PDB file of C-alpha atoms in Angstrom:
ATOM      1  CA  UNK L  28     -41.906  59.134 -73.976  1.00  0.00           C
ATOM      2  CA  UNK L  29     -44.814  60.640 -71.881  1.00  0.00           C
ATOM      3  CA  UNK L  30     -47.020  63.327 -73.575  1.00  0.00           C
ATOM      4  CA  UNK L  31     -49.601  64.940 -71.308  1.00  0.00           C
ATOM      5  CA  UNK L  32     -52.333  67.388 -72.595  1.00  0.00           C
ATOM      6  CA  UNK L  33     -54.851  69.449 -70.443  1.00  0.00           C
ATOM      7  CA  UNK L  34     -58.119  68.438 -72.178  1.00  0.00           C
ATOM      8  CA  UNK L  35     -60.379  70.595 -70.237  1.00  0.00           C
ATOM      9  CA  UNK L  36     -60.867  72.329 -66.929  1.00  0.00           C
ATOM     10  CA  UNK L  37     -63.450  74.171 -64.879  1.00  0.00           C
ATOM     11  CA  UNK L  38     -63.750  77.644 -66.621  1.00  0.00           C
ATOM     12  CA  UNK L  39     -62.149  80.428 -64.448  1.00  0.00           C
ATOM     13  CA  UNK L  40     -61.162  77.797 -61.852  1.00  0.00           C
ATOM     14  CA  UNK L  41     -59.487  80.484 -59.400  1.00  0.00           C
ATOM     15  CA  UNK L  42     -62.640  82.632 -59.473  1.00  0.00           C
ATOM     16  CA  UNK L  43     -64.560  79.673 -59.072  1.00  0.00           C
ATOM     17  CA  UNK L  44     -62.802  78.641 -55.878  1.00  0.00           C
ATOM     18  CA  UNK L  45     -62.774  82.163 -54.700  1.00  0.00           C
ATOM     19  CA  UNK L  46     -66.607  82.384 -54.826  1.00  0.00           C
ATOM     20  CA  UNK L  47     -66.975  78.947 -53.105  1.00  0.00           C
ATOM     21  CA  UNK L  48     -64.608  80.389 -50.228  1.00  0.00           C
ATOM     22  CA  UNK L  49     -66.191  83.795 -50.160  1.00  0.00           C
ATOM     23  CA  UNK L  50     -69.327  82.300 -49.763  1.00  0.00           C
ATOM     24  CA  UNK L  51     -68.567  80.509 -46.525  1.00  0.00           C
ATOM     25  CA  UNK L  52     -68.249  83.970 -44.815  1.00  0.00           C
ATOM     26  CA  UNK L  53     -70.626  85.987 -46.408  1.00  0.00           C
ATOM     27  CA  UNK L  54     -74.419  86.510 -46.170  1.00  0.00           C
ATOM     28  CA  UNK L  55     -74.518  87.597 -49.820  1.00  0.00           C
ATOM     29  CA  UNK L  56     -76.478  85.932 -52.565  1.00  0.00           C
ATOM     30  CA  UNK L  57     -74.580  83.587 -54.715  1.00  0.00           C
ATOM     31  CA  UNK L  58     -74.650  85.960 -57.918  1.00  0.00           C
ATOM     32  CA  UNK L  59     -73.565  89.032 -55.681  1.00  0.00           C
ATOM     33  CA  UNK L  60     -70.705  86.876 -54.612  1.00  0.00           C
ATOM     34  CA  UNK L  61     -69.812  86.042 -58.148  1.00  0.00           C
ATOM     35  CA  UNK L  62     -70.139  89.807 -59.738  1.00  0.00           C
ATOM     36  CA  UNK L  63     -67.965  91.318 -57.154  1.00  0.00           C
ATOM     37  CA  UNK L  64     -64.891  88.852 -57.412  1.00  0.00           C
ATOM     38  CA  UNK L  65     -62.667  91.116 -59.248  1.00  0.00           C
ATOM     39  CA  UNK L  66     -59.278  89.470 -60.534  1.00  0.00           C
ATOM     40  CA  UNK L  67     -57.531  91.308 -57.759  1.00  0.00           C
ATOM     41  CA  UNK L  68     -59.931  89.924 -55.136  1.00  0.00           C
ATOM     42  CA  UNK L  69     -59.947  86.591 -56.430  1.00  0.00           C
ATOM     43  CA  UNK L  70     -56.116  86.456 -56.099  1.00  0.00           C
ATOM     44  CA  UNK L  71     -56.439  87.676 -52.580  1.00  0.00           C
ATOM     45  CA  UNK L  72     -58.867  84.985 -51.795  1.00  0.00           C
ATOM     46  CA  UNK L  73     -56.686  82.211 -53.365  1.00  0.00           C
ATOM     47  CA  UNK L  74     -53.604  83.355 -51.453  1.00  0.00           C
ATOM     48  CA  UNK L  75     -55.579  83.507 -48.127  1.00  0.00           C
ATOM     49  CA  UNK L  76     -56.861  80.187 -48.449  1.00  0.00           C
ATOM     50  CA  UNK L  77     -53.316  78.802 -48.911  1.00  0.00           C
ATOM     51  CA  UNK L  78     -52.333  80.722 -45.851  1.00  0.00           C
ATOM     52  CA  UNK L  79     -55.149  79.373 -43.863  1.00  0.00           C
ATOM     53  CA  UNK L  80     -54.980  75.850 -45.076  1.00  0.00           C
ATOM     54  CA  UNK L  81     -58.634  76.026 -45.840  1.00  0.00           C
ATOM     55  CA  UNK L  82     -58.836  73.472 -48.637  1.00  0.00           C
ATOM     56  CA  UNK L  83     -62.298  72.290 -49.253  1.00  0.00           C
ATOM     57  CA  UNK L  84     -63.224  75.132 -51.501  1.00  0.00           C
ATOM     58  CA  UNK L  85     -60.224  74.068 -53.714  1.00  0.00           C
ATOM     59  CA  UNK L  86     -62.115  71.118 -54.631  1.00  0.00           C
ATOM     60  CA  UNK L  87     -64.465  72.999 -56.933  1.00  0.00           C
ATOM     61  CA  UNK L  88     -61.961  73.163 -59.550  1.00  0.00           C
ATOM     62  CA  UNK L  89     -61.593  70.011 -61.636  1.00  0.00           C
ATOM     63  CA  UNK L  90     -58.992  69.550 -64.089  1.00  0.00           C
ATOM     64  CA  UNK L  91     -58.877  66.597 -67.238  1.00  0.00           C
ATOM     65  CA  UNK L  92     -55.841  65.351 -68.700  1.00  0.00           C
ATOM     66  CA  UNK L  93     -54.807  63.101 -71.529  1.00  0.00           C
ATOM     67  CA  UNK L  94     -51.976  60.900 -70.705  1.00  0.00           C
ATOM     68  CA  UNK L  95     -50.117  58.802 -73.545  1.00  0.00           C
ATOM     69  CA  UNK L  96     -46.992  57.106 -74.206  1.00  0.00           C
ATOM     70  CA  UNK L  97     -46.791  55.783 -70.582  1.00  0.00           C
ATOM     71  CA  UNK L  98     -46.158  52.356 -69.154  1.00  0.00           C
ATOM     72  CA  UNK L  99     -48.397  49.872 -67.497  1.00  0.00           C
ATOM     73  CA  UNK L 100     -46.009  50.487 -64.637  1.00  0.00           C
ATOM     74  CA  UNK L 101     -47.285  53.962 -64.246  1.00  0.00           C
ATOM     75  CA  UNK L 102     -50.944  52.940 -64.566  1.00  0.00           C
ATOM     76  CA  UNK L 103     -50.202  50.804 -61.397  1.00  0.00           C
ATOM     77  CA  UNK L 104     -48.665  53.892 -59.499  1.00  0.00           C
ATOM     78  CA  UNK L 105     -51.127  56.738 -60.660  1.00  0.00           C
ATOM     79  CA  UNK L 106     -54.446  54.603 -59.830  1.00  0.00           C
ATOM     80  CA  UNK L 107     -53.279  54.618 -56.226  1.00  0.00           C
ATOM     81  CA  UNK L 108     -54.336  58.308 -56.171  1.00  0.00           C
ATOM     82  CA  UNK L 109     -58.009  57.275 -55.398  1.00  0.00           C
ATOM     83  CA  UNK L 110     -59.791  60.581 -55.497  1.00  0.00           C
ATOM     84  CA  UNK L 111     -59.764  60.895 -59.189  1.00  0.00           C
ATOM     85  CA  UNK L 112     -61.355  59.357 -62.307  1.00  0.00           C
ATOM     86  CA  UNK L 113     -59.482  57.282 -64.677  1.00  0.00           C
ATOM     87  CA  UNK L 114     -60.313  55.813 -68.292  1.00  0.00           C
ATOM     88  CA  UNK L 115     -57.710  53.631 -69.762  1.00  0.00           C
ATOM     89  CA  UNK L 116     -57.216  52.020 -72.981  1.00  0.00           C
ATOM     90  CA  UNK L 117     -58.177  48.435 -72.553  1.00  0.00           C
ATOM     91  CA  UNK L 118     -55.865  45.325 -73.206  1.00  0.00           C
ATOM     92  CA  UNK L 119     -58.882  43.221 -73.066  1.00  0.00           C
ATOM     93  CA  UNK L 120     -60.705  45.048 -76.096  1.00  0.00           C
ATOM     94  CA  UNK L 121     -57.858  46.484 -78.023  1.00  0.00           C
ATOM     95  CA  UNK L 122     -55.465  44.061 -79.553  1.00  0.00           C
ATOM     96  CA  UNK L 123     -51.594  44.766 -79.052  1.00  0.00           C
ATOM     97  CA  UNK L 124     -50.074  43.530 -82.324  1.00  0.00           C
ATOM     98  CA  UNK L 125     -46.974  45.432 -82.332  1.00  0.00           C
ATOM     99  CA  UNK L 126     -47.472  47.078 -79.141  1.00  0.00           C
ATOM    100  CA  UNK L 127     -45.378  50.254 -78.196  1.00  0.00           C
ATOM    101  CA  UNK L 128     -43.350  50.132 -75.101  1.00  0.00           C
ATOM    102  CA  UNK L 129     -41.510  52.544 -72.510  1.00  0.00           C
ATOM    103  CA  UNK L 130     -37.713  52.286 -72.725  1.00  0.00           C
ATOM    104  CA  UNK L 131     -36.287  53.304 -69.208  1.00  0.00           C
ATOM    105  CA  UNK L 132     -33.530  55.930 -69.549  1.00  0.00           C
ATOM    106  CA  UNK L 133     -30.988  53.934 -67.535  1.00  0.00           C
ATOM    107  CA  UNK L 134     -31.368  50.790 -69.844  1.00  0.00           C
ATOM    108  CA  UNK L 135     -31.205  53.075 -72.868  1.00  0.00           C
ATOM    109  CA  UNK L 136     -27.968  54.225 -71.680  1.00  0.00           C
ATOM    110  CA  UNK L 137     -26.403  50.912 -71.447  1.00  0.00           C
ATOM    111  CA  UNK L 138     -25.911  49.126 -74.568  1.00  0.00           C
ATOM    112  CA  UNK L 139     -25.808  45.672 -72.960  1.00  0.00           C
ATOM    113  CA  UNK L 140     -29.128  46.180 -70.932  1.00  0.00           C
ATOM    114  CA  UNK L 141     -30.711  47.820 -73.940  1.00  0.00           C
ATOM    115  CA  UNK L 142     -30.046  44.877 -76.067  1.00  0.00           C
ATOM    116  CA  UNK L 143     -31.447  42.651 -73.532  1.00  0.00           C
ATOM    117  CA  UNK L 144     -34.434  44.630 -73.199  1.00  0.00           C
ATOM    118  CA  UNK L 145     -35.380  45.034 -76.896  1.00  0.00           C
ATOM    119  CA  UNK L 146     -34.903  41.301 -77.399  1.00  0.00           C
ATOM    120  CA  UNK L 147     -37.388  40.649 -74.525  1.00  0.00           C
ATOM    121  CA  UNK L 148     -39.807  43.094 -76.050  1.00  0.00           C
ATOM    122  CA  UNK L 149     -39.708  41.167 -79.310  1.00  0.00           C
ATOM    123  CA  UNK L 150     -39.936  37.885 -77.720  1.00  0.00           C
ATOM    124  CA  UNK L 151     -43.160  39.231 -75.685  1.00  0.00           C
ATOM    125  CA  UNK L 152     -44.824  40.693 -78.873  1.00  0.00           C
ATOM    126  CA  UNK L 153     -44.011  37.011 -80.699  1.00  0.00           C
ATOM    127  CA  UNK L 154     -45.437  35.265 -77.901  1.00  0.00           C
ATOM    128  CA  UNK L 155     -48.611  37.492 -77.604  1.00  0.00           C
ATOM    129  CA  UNK L 156     -49.170  36.888 -81.339  1.00  0.00           C
ATOM    130  CA  UNK L 157     -48.936  33.294 -81.449  1.00  0.00           C
ATOM    131  CA  UNK L 158     -51.092  32.882 -78.194  1.00  0.00           C
ATOM    132  CA  UNK L 159     -53.677  34.979 -79.664  1.00  0.00           C
ATOM    133  CA  UNK L 160     -53.658  33.193 -83.075  1.00  0.00           C
ATOM    134  CA  UNK L 161     -53.968  29.613 -80.995  1.00  0.00           C
ATOM    135  CA  UNK L 162     -56.489  30.577 -78.990  1.00  0.00           C
ATOM    136  CA  UNK L 163     -58.473  32.502 -81.771  1.00  0.00           C
ATOM    137  CA  UNK L 164     -58.124  29.539 -83.986  1.00  0.00           C
ATOM    138  CA  UNK L 165     -59.628  26.928 -81.497  1.00  0.00           C
ATOM    139  CA  UNK L 166     -62.574  29.311 -80.460  1.00  0.00           C
ATOM    140  CA  UNK L 167     -63.491  30.090 -83.919  1.00  0.00           C
ATOM    141  CA  UNK L 168     -63.763  26.544 -84.888  1.00  0.00           C
ATOM    142  CA  UNK L 169     -65.822  25.892 -81.787  1.00  0.00           C
ATOM    143  CA  UNK L 170     -68.299  28.820 -82.601  1.00  0.00           C
ATOM    144  CA  UNK L 171     -68.647  27.684 -86.275  1.00  0.00           C
ATOM    145  CA  UNK L 172     -69.305  24.185 -84.946  1.00  0.00           C
ATOM    146  CA  UNK L 173     -72.222  25.732 -82.989  1.00  0.00           C
ATOM    147  CA  UNK L 174     -73.727  27.362 -86.291  1.00  0.00           C
ATOM    148  CA  UNK L 175     -72.131  30.936 -86.064  1.00  0.00           C
ATOM    149  CA  UNK L 176     -70.912  32.565 -89.539  1.00  0.00           C
ATOM    150  CA  UNK L 177     -67.183  32.466 -89.941  1.00  0.00           C
ATOM    151  CA  UNK L 178     -66.479  36.204 -89.853  1.00  0.00           C
ATOM    152  CA  UNK L 179     -68.881  36.425 -86.752  1.00  0.00           C
ATOM    153  CA  UNK L 180     -67.043  33.497 -85.105  1.00  0.00           C
ATOM    154  CA  UNK L 181     -63.545  35.010 -85.671  1.00  0.00           C
ATOM    155  CA  UNK L 182     -64.521  38.460 -84.384  1.00  0.00           C
ATOM    156  CA  UNK L 183     -65.898  36.908 -81.236  1.00  0.00           C
ATOM    157  CA  UNK L 184     -62.936  34.393 -80.795  1.00  0.00           C
ATOM    158  CA  UNK L 185     -60.432  37.247 -81.391  1.00  0.00           C
ATOM    159  CA  UNK L 186     -61.938  39.165 -78.402  1.00  0.00           C
ATOM    160  CA  UNK L 187     -61.852  36.174 -76.226  1.00  0.00           C
ATOM    161  CA  UNK L 188     -58.175  35.260 -77.072  1.00  0.00           C
ATOM    162  CA  UNK L 189     -56.646  38.893 -76.523  1.00  0.00           C
ATOM    163  CA  UNK L 190     -58.339  38.707 -72.883  1.00  0.00           C
ATOM    164  CA  UNK L 191     -55.988  35.857 -71.939  1.00  0.00           C
ATOM    165  CA  UNK L 192     -53.022  36.497 -74.243  1.00  0.00           C
ATOM    166  CA  UNK L 193     -52.622  39.975 -72.733  1.00  0.00           C
ATOM    167  CA  UNK L 194     -51.261  38.288 -69.586  1.00  0.00           C
ATOM    168  CA  UNK L 195     -47.634  37.772 -71.546  1.00  0.00           C
ATOM    169  CA  UNK L 196     -47.625  41.451 -72.071  1.00  0.00           C
ATOM    170  CA  UNK L 197     -44.738  43.234 -69.963  1.00  0.00           C
ATOM    171  CA  UNK L 198     -45.172  46.272 -67.670  1.00  0.00           C
ATOM    172  CA  UNK L 199     -43.193  48.356 -70.307  1.00  0.00           C
ATOM    173  CA  UNK L 200     -46.130  48.023 -72.632  1.00  0.00           C
ATOM    174  CA  UNK L 201     -47.360  51.544 -73.049  1.00  0.00           C
ATOM    175  CA  UNK L 202     -50.851  52.692 -72.643  1.00  0.00           C
ATOM    176  CA  UNK L 203     -53.076  55.868 -72.820  1.00  0.00           C
ATOM    177  CA  UNK L 204     -55.391  57.434 -70.299  1.00  0.00           C
ATOM    178  CA  UNK L 205     -57.763  60.314 -69.438  1.00  0.00           C
ATOM    179  CA  UNK L 206     -57.457  61.534 -65.554  1.00  0.00           C
ATOM    180  CA  UNK L 207     -59.747  63.710 -64.086  1.00  0.00           C
ATOM    181  CA  UNK L 208     -58.763  65.078 -60.401  1.00  0.00           C
ATOM    182  CA  UNK L 209     -60.068  68.141 -58.486  1.00  0.00           C
ATOM    183  CA  UNK L 210     -57.353  70.664 -57.570  1.00  0.00           C
ATOM    184  CA  UNK L 211     -57.038  69.616 -53.974  1.00  0.00           C
ATOM    185  CA  UNK L 212     -56.335  65.989 -55.074  1.00  0.00           C
ATOM    186  CA  UNK L 213     -53.732  67.350 -57.575  1.00  0.00           C
ATOM    187  CA  UNK L 214     -51.913  69.320 -54.996  1.00  0.00           C
ATOM    188  CA  UNK L 215     -51.487  66.073 -52.963  1.00  0.00           C
ATOM    189  CA  UNK L 216     -50.465  64.461 -56.257  1.00  0.00           C
ATOM    190  CA  UNK L 217     -47.920  66.976 -57.121  1.00  0.00           C
ATOM    191  CA  UNK L 218     -46.535  66.945 -53.309  1.00  0.00           C
ATOM    192  CA  UNK L 219     -45.784  63.147 -53.668  1.00  0.00           C
ATOM    193  CA  UNK L 220     -44.924  62.646 -57.411  1.00  0.00           C
ATOM    194  CA  UNK L 221     -42.985  65.812 -58.108  1.00  0.00           C
ATOM    195  CA  UNK L 222     -40.703  64.937 -55.355  1.00  0.00           C
ATOM    196  CA  UNK L 223     -37.068  63.383 -56.433  1.00  0.00           C
ATOM    197  CA  UNK L 224     -37.836  60.371 -54.560  1.00  0.00           C
ATOM    198  CA  UNK L 225     -40.648  59.561 -56.831  1.00  0.00           C
ATOM    199  CA  UNK L 226     -40.033  57.147 -59.673  1.00  0.00           C
ATOM    200  CA  UNK L 227     -38.757  58.960 -62.894  1.00  0.00           C
ATOM    201  CA  UNK L 228     -41.702  57.979 -65.338  1.00  0.00           C
ATOM    202  CA  UNK L 229     -44.304  59.368 -62.797  1.00  0.00           C
ATOM    203  CA  UNK L 230     -42.385  62.519 -61.720  1.00  0.00           C
ATOM    204  CA  UNK L 231     -42.162  63.458 -65.401  1.00  0.00           C
ATOM    205  CA  UNK L 232     -45.796  63.109 -66.002  1.00  0.00           C
ATOM    206  CA  UNK L 233     -46.684  65.048 -62.560  1.00  0.00           C
ATOM    207  CA  UNK L 234     -44.173  67.961 -63.777  1.00  0.00           C
ATOM    208  CA  UNK L 235     -46.120  68.161 -67.101  1.00  0.00           C
ATOM    209  CA  UNK L 236     -49.445  68.167 -65.389  1.00  0.00           C
ATOM    210  CA  UNK L 237     -48.287  70.819 -62.832  1.00  0.00           C
ATOM    211  CA  UNK L 238     -46.984  72.976 -65.810  1.00  0.00           C
ATOM    212  CA  UNK L 239     -50.414  72.836 -67.435  1.00  0.00           C
ATOM    213  CA  UNK L 240     -52.023  73.702 -64.312  1.00  0.00           C
ATOM    214  CA  UNK L 241     -50.019  76.633 -63.665  1.00  0.00           C
ATOM    215  CA  UNK L 242     -50.691  77.966 -67.425  1.00  0.00           C
ATOM    216  CA  UNK L 243     -54.368  78.416 -66.164  1.00  0.00           C
ATOM    217  CA  UNK L 244     -54.309  78.900 -62.345  1.00  0.00           C
ATOM    218  CA  UNK L 245     -50.860  80.162 -61.549  1.00  0.00           C
ATOM    219  CA  UNK L 246     -51.840  81.737 -57.966  1.00  0.00           C
ATOM    220  CA  UNK L 247     -53.885  78.487 -57.001  1.00  0.00           C
ATOM    221  CA  UNK L 248     -50.711  76.232 -57.836  1.00  0.00           C
ATOM    222  CA  UNK L 249     -48.355  78.658 -56.870  1.00  0.00           C
ATOM    223  CA  UNK L 250     -46.770  76.834 -54.107  1.00  0.00           C
ATOM    224  CA  UNK L 251     -47.524  73.312 -55.692  1.00  0.00           C
ATOM    225  CA  UNK L 252     -44.501  70.753 -56.181  1.00  0.00           C
ATOM    226  CA  UNK L 253     -42.703  68.609 -53.710  1.00  0.00           C
ATOM    227  CA  UNK L 254     -42.781  69.596 -50.142  1.00  0.00           C
ATOM    228  CA  UNK L 255     -39.242  71.069 -50.031  1.00  0.00           C
ATOM    229  CA  UNK L 256     -40.605  73.916 -52.425  1.00  0.00           C
ATOM    230  CA  UNK L 257     -42.548  75.644 -49.695  1.00  0.00           C
ATOM    231  CA  UNK L 258     -40.952  74.375 -46.537  1.00  0.00           C
ATOM    232  CA  UNK L 259     -38.555  71.859 -45.356  1.00  0.00           C
ATOM    233  CA  UNK L 260     -37.782  68.102 -46.770  1.00  0.00           C
ATOM    234  CA  UNK L 261     -40.055  65.559 -44.811  1.00  0.00           C
ATOM    235  CA  UNK L 262     -37.887  62.598 -46.059  1.00  0.00           C
ATOM    236  CA  UNK L 263     -35.339  62.673 -43.196  1.00  0.00           C
ATOM    237  CA  UNK L 264     -32.374  60.432 -44.028  1.00  0.00           C
ATOM    238  CA  UNK L 265     -33.996  59.497 -47.218  1.00  0.00           C
ATOM    239  CA  UNK L 266     -33.825  63.111 -48.463  1.00  0.00           C
ATOM    240  CA  UNK L 267     -32.116  63.516 -52.056  1.00  0.00           C
ATOM    241  CA  UNK L 268     -30.220  66.616 -50.765  1.00  0.00           C
ATOM    242  CA  UNK L 269     -31.030  68.472 -53.723  1.00  0.00           C
ATOM    243  CA  UNK L 270     -33.335  70.823 -52.047  1.00  0.00           C
ATOM    244  CA  UNK L 271     -31.611  74.164 -53.787  1.00  0.00           C
ATOM    245  CA  UNK L 272     -31.699  72.539 -57.100  1.00  0.00           C
ATOM    246  CA  UNK L 273     -35.325  71.436 -56.873  1.00  0.00           C
ATOM    247  CA  UNK L 274     -36.449  74.681 -55.546  1.00  0.00           C
ATOM    248  CA  UNK L 275     -34.808  76.463 -58.497  1.00  0.00           C
ATOM    249  CA  UNK L 276     -36.503  74.114 -60.801  1.00  0.00           C
ATOM    250  CA  UNK L 277     -40.149  74.892 -59.800  1.00  0.00           C
ATOM    251  CA  UNK L 278     -39.394  78.620 -59.511  1.00  0.00           C
ATOM    252  CA  UNK L 279     -38.509  78.590 -62.959  1.00  0.00           C
ATOM    253  CA  UNK L 280     -41.600  76.535 -63.989  1.00  0.00           C
ATOM    254  CA  UNK L 281     -43.670  78.972 -62.290  1.00  0.00           C
ATOM    255  CA  UNK L 282     -41.935  81.967 -63.901  1.00  0.00           C
ATOM    256  CA  UNK L 283     -42.476  80.567 -67.229  1.00  0.00           C
ATOM    257  CA  UNK L 284     -46.160  79.919 -66.494  1.00  0.00           C
ATOM    258  CA  UNK L 285     -46.493  83.848 -66.362  1.00  0.00           C
ATOM    259  CA  UNK L 286     -44.838  84.627 -69.669  1.00  0.00           C
TER     260      UNK L 286
END
């Protein structure tokens, strides 16, 4: 299943944001703004920003995550969040010999569905191998006929072969990526993807990302999570109806970040 790590982040993110916010309202030099920001004043500024809805200073804090053990389905969803940077393991350059895949819990819980799913994965693997070898053999022969050395011809042919063979790979095929977002984008991401109505895989990733953010910036992300954590559910008749349980879940998560 998904594994998320916090690779790096803006040093002292809350103080950095507080300094940016304070500068907006102060005639002081930047060095003075930083020096006078005690932990207590930093917390006060972060809470004030939250109350005012002044979000542009929040963009000065940046967080970089490693995400692995996720499907290409998740990749299609997460990259819809445009204010972010993504580096993804390429199926064009990395051969997927015995690719790993994500098994959805609902399928895993049903023996008949699981058997069909596993058979489909094995079939995809075999088709991928065969297509790769067919294309590789043909292109290798062509390159050698042009005078290329056998090893060099085989290497070049394989790169071209897997570029097209990857089209047979399923959405379940796993991938890994490095993702960077600023704190304001993260808050929007958590608002959308921590919601019970979000798809289960990206919701799991979002929860892991939020827990990591809380570990280094608990005040900044203190109200983060789905909309119902800090207000009413905006989903109307589409609501999950579990607001009490959801609020308790994120309350516990935030308490654990202080331990």
